[in-house]
Short mmCIF file of C-alpha atoms in Angstrom, two decimals:
data_model
loop_
_atom_site.label_atom_id
_atom_site.label_comp_id
_atom_site.label_asym_id
_atom_site.label_seq_id
_atom_site.Cartn_x
_atom_site.Cartn_y
_atom_site.Cartn_z
CA MET A 1 191.58 112.84 128.11
CA GLY A 2 188.06 114.06 127.54
CA ARG A 3 185.81 112.65 124.84
CA GLY A 4 185.95 115.87 122.82
CA ARG A 5 189.73 115.92 122.68
CA GLN A 6 189.87 112.23 121.91
CA LYS A 7 187.41 112.60 119.05
CA ALA A 8 189.26 115.60 117.64
CA LYS A 9 192.52 113.68 117.76
CA GLN A 10 190.98 110.72 115.94
CA GLN A 11 189.51 113.03 113.29
CA LYS A 12 192.88 114.67 112.78
CA ILE A 13 194.55 111.29 112.27
CA ALA A 14 191.77 110.13 109.94
CA ARG A 15 192.08 113.31 107.88
CA LYS A 16 195.85 112.81 107.63
CA LEU A 17 195.42 109.25 106.43
CA LYS A 18 192.72 110.22 103.95
CA TYR A 19 194.63 112.98 102.25
CA LEU A 20 198.17 111.60 102.65
CA THR A 21 199.79 111.07 99.28
CA THR A 22 202.40 108.35 99.22
CA ASP A 23 204.80 107.61 96.45
CA THR A 24 204.07 103.92 95.95
CA ASP A 25 206.23 102.16 93.42
CA TYR A 26 203.69 99.81 91.89
CA ASP A 27 206.28 98.15 89.64
CA GLU A 28 208.36 97.11 92.65
CA LEU A 29 205.23 95.90 94.42
CA ALA A 30 204.26 93.78 91.41
CA LYS A 31 207.77 92.27 91.28
CA GLU A 32 207.63 91.43 94.97
CA LEU A 33 204.23 89.82 94.69
CA ASN A 34 205.19 87.83 91.59
CA SER A 35 208.57 86.73 92.94
CA GLN A 36 207.04 83.56 94.37
CA GLU A 37 205.72 81.31 91.65
CA PRO A 38 202.15 80.09 92.14
CA GLY A 39 202.02 76.55 93.42
CA THR A 40 205.47 76.67 95.01
CA GLY A 41 206.09 76.90 98.69
CA SER A 42 203.59 76.38 101.42
CA PHE A 43 200.12 77.86 101.43
CA ASP A 44 200.40 78.05 105.23
CA PRO A 45 202.45 81.16 106.09
CA PHE A 46 203.32 79.74 109.51
CA ALA A 47 204.44 76.29 108.35
CA ASP A 48 208.11 77.29 108.33
CA VAL A 49 207.87 78.71 111.83
CA GLU A 50 206.16 75.56 113.13
CA GLU A 51 208.89 73.37 111.63
CA GLN A 52 211.60 75.59 113.13
CA TYR A 53 210.16 75.39 116.64
CA ALA A 54 209.48 71.66 116.34
CA HIS A 55 213.16 71.06 115.51
CA GLU A 56 214.41 73.41 118.23
CA SER A 57 212.38 71.76 120.97
CA GLY A 58 213.45 68.29 119.83
CA GLU A 59 209.88 67.10 119.42
CA GLY A 60 209.95 66.48 115.69
CA THR A 61 206.62 65.20 114.52
CA LYS A 62 204.07 63.99 117.00
CA SER A 63 203.30 60.29 116.68
CA GLU A 64 200.25 60.30 118.93
CA SER A 65 197.44 62.81 118.87
CA SER A 66 196.84 65.14 121.77
CA PRO A 67 193.57 65.15 123.75
CA VAL A 68 192.64 68.44 122.07
CA ASP A 69 192.90 66.76 118.65
CA ASP A 70 190.66 63.94 119.89
CA ASP A 71 188.06 66.45 121.03
CA LEU A 72 188.22 68.17 117.67
CA ASP A 73 187.82 64.83 115.88
CA GLU A 74 184.73 64.02 117.94
CA TYR A 75 183.31 67.45 117.22
CA ALA A 76 184.04 67.04 113.51
CA LYS A 77 182.17 63.70 113.50
CA TRP A 78 179.22 65.24 115.33
CA ALA A 79 179.18 68.24 112.98
CA ALA A 80 179.27 65.97 109.93
CA GLU A 81 176.35 63.92 111.28
CA ALA A 82 174.37 67.07 112.07
CA ALA A 83 175.01 68.45 108.59
CA ALA A 84 173.93 65.16 107.02
CA LYS A 85 170.70 65.20 109.05
CA ALA A 86 170.03 68.80 108.07
CA ALA A 87 170.62 68.02 104.40
CA SER A 88 168.33 64.98 104.46
CA ASP A 89 164.57 65.27 104.35
CA GLU A 90 164.06 64.07 107.92
CA PRO A 91 161.64 66.22 109.88
CA PRO A 92 163.08 67.65 113.08
CA ALA A 93 162.43 65.74 116.28
CA GLN A 94 159.11 66.62 117.86
CA HIS A 95 159.31 68.15 121.29
CA THR A 96 156.73 67.44 123.95
CA PRO A 97 154.27 70.30 124.26
CA VAL A 98 154.69 72.53 127.27
CA LYS A 99 151.73 72.66 129.62
CA PRO A 100 150.48 76.16 130.30
CA HIS A 101 151.11 77.34 133.83
CA LYS A 102 148.41 78.52 136.16
CA PRO A 103 148.44 82.27 136.56
CA ILE A 104 149.84 83.53 139.83
CA HIS A 105 147.28 85.38 141.91
CA MET A 106 148.54 88.83 142.76
CA PRO A 107 146.69 90.66 145.51
CA LEU A 108 145.55 94.16 144.61
CA PRO A 109 145.81 97.06 147.02
CA SER A 110 142.44 98.29 148.22
CA ALA A 111 142.87 101.54 146.28
CA MET A 112 143.04 99.61 142.99
CA LYS A 113 140.09 97.29 143.67
CA PRO A 114 136.99 98.09 141.63
CA LYS A 115 134.37 99.85 143.68
CA PRO A 116 130.84 98.50 143.51
CA HIS A 117 128.40 100.61 141.57
CA PRO A 118 125.67 102.25 143.74
CA SER A 119 122.93 100.65 141.64
CA ASP A 120 124.36 97.17 142.45
CA GLU A 121 123.98 97.77 146.21
CA SER A 122 120.30 98.71 145.90
CA ALA A 123 119.56 95.44 144.11
CA LYS A 124 120.64 93.42 147.16
#
């Protein structure tokens, strides 16, 4: 499909969504949202699913941490140390200064070389 058609199709859909009037029952929505008391249930929406799959696979709870968890723990320690250093008044570590490099000689074509001035030749 060409870009023009694609754009026209997207505009048509956007226009439909913009001007579409829906009959939303706000009272029902409020009841649905308030049906779960605050502080009850899990704040993690996937906790129930995780428990279900843990019981189905027969794993239950893991007694030992996986290598990924260990890596995350090490990263968390490093991040905490870095944050503590940043929060303290320690100046950042000084880096050794970089020596300037010698310029690379680039040969010029004869057409670009400066031509001697005629008055310079008479002085010789």
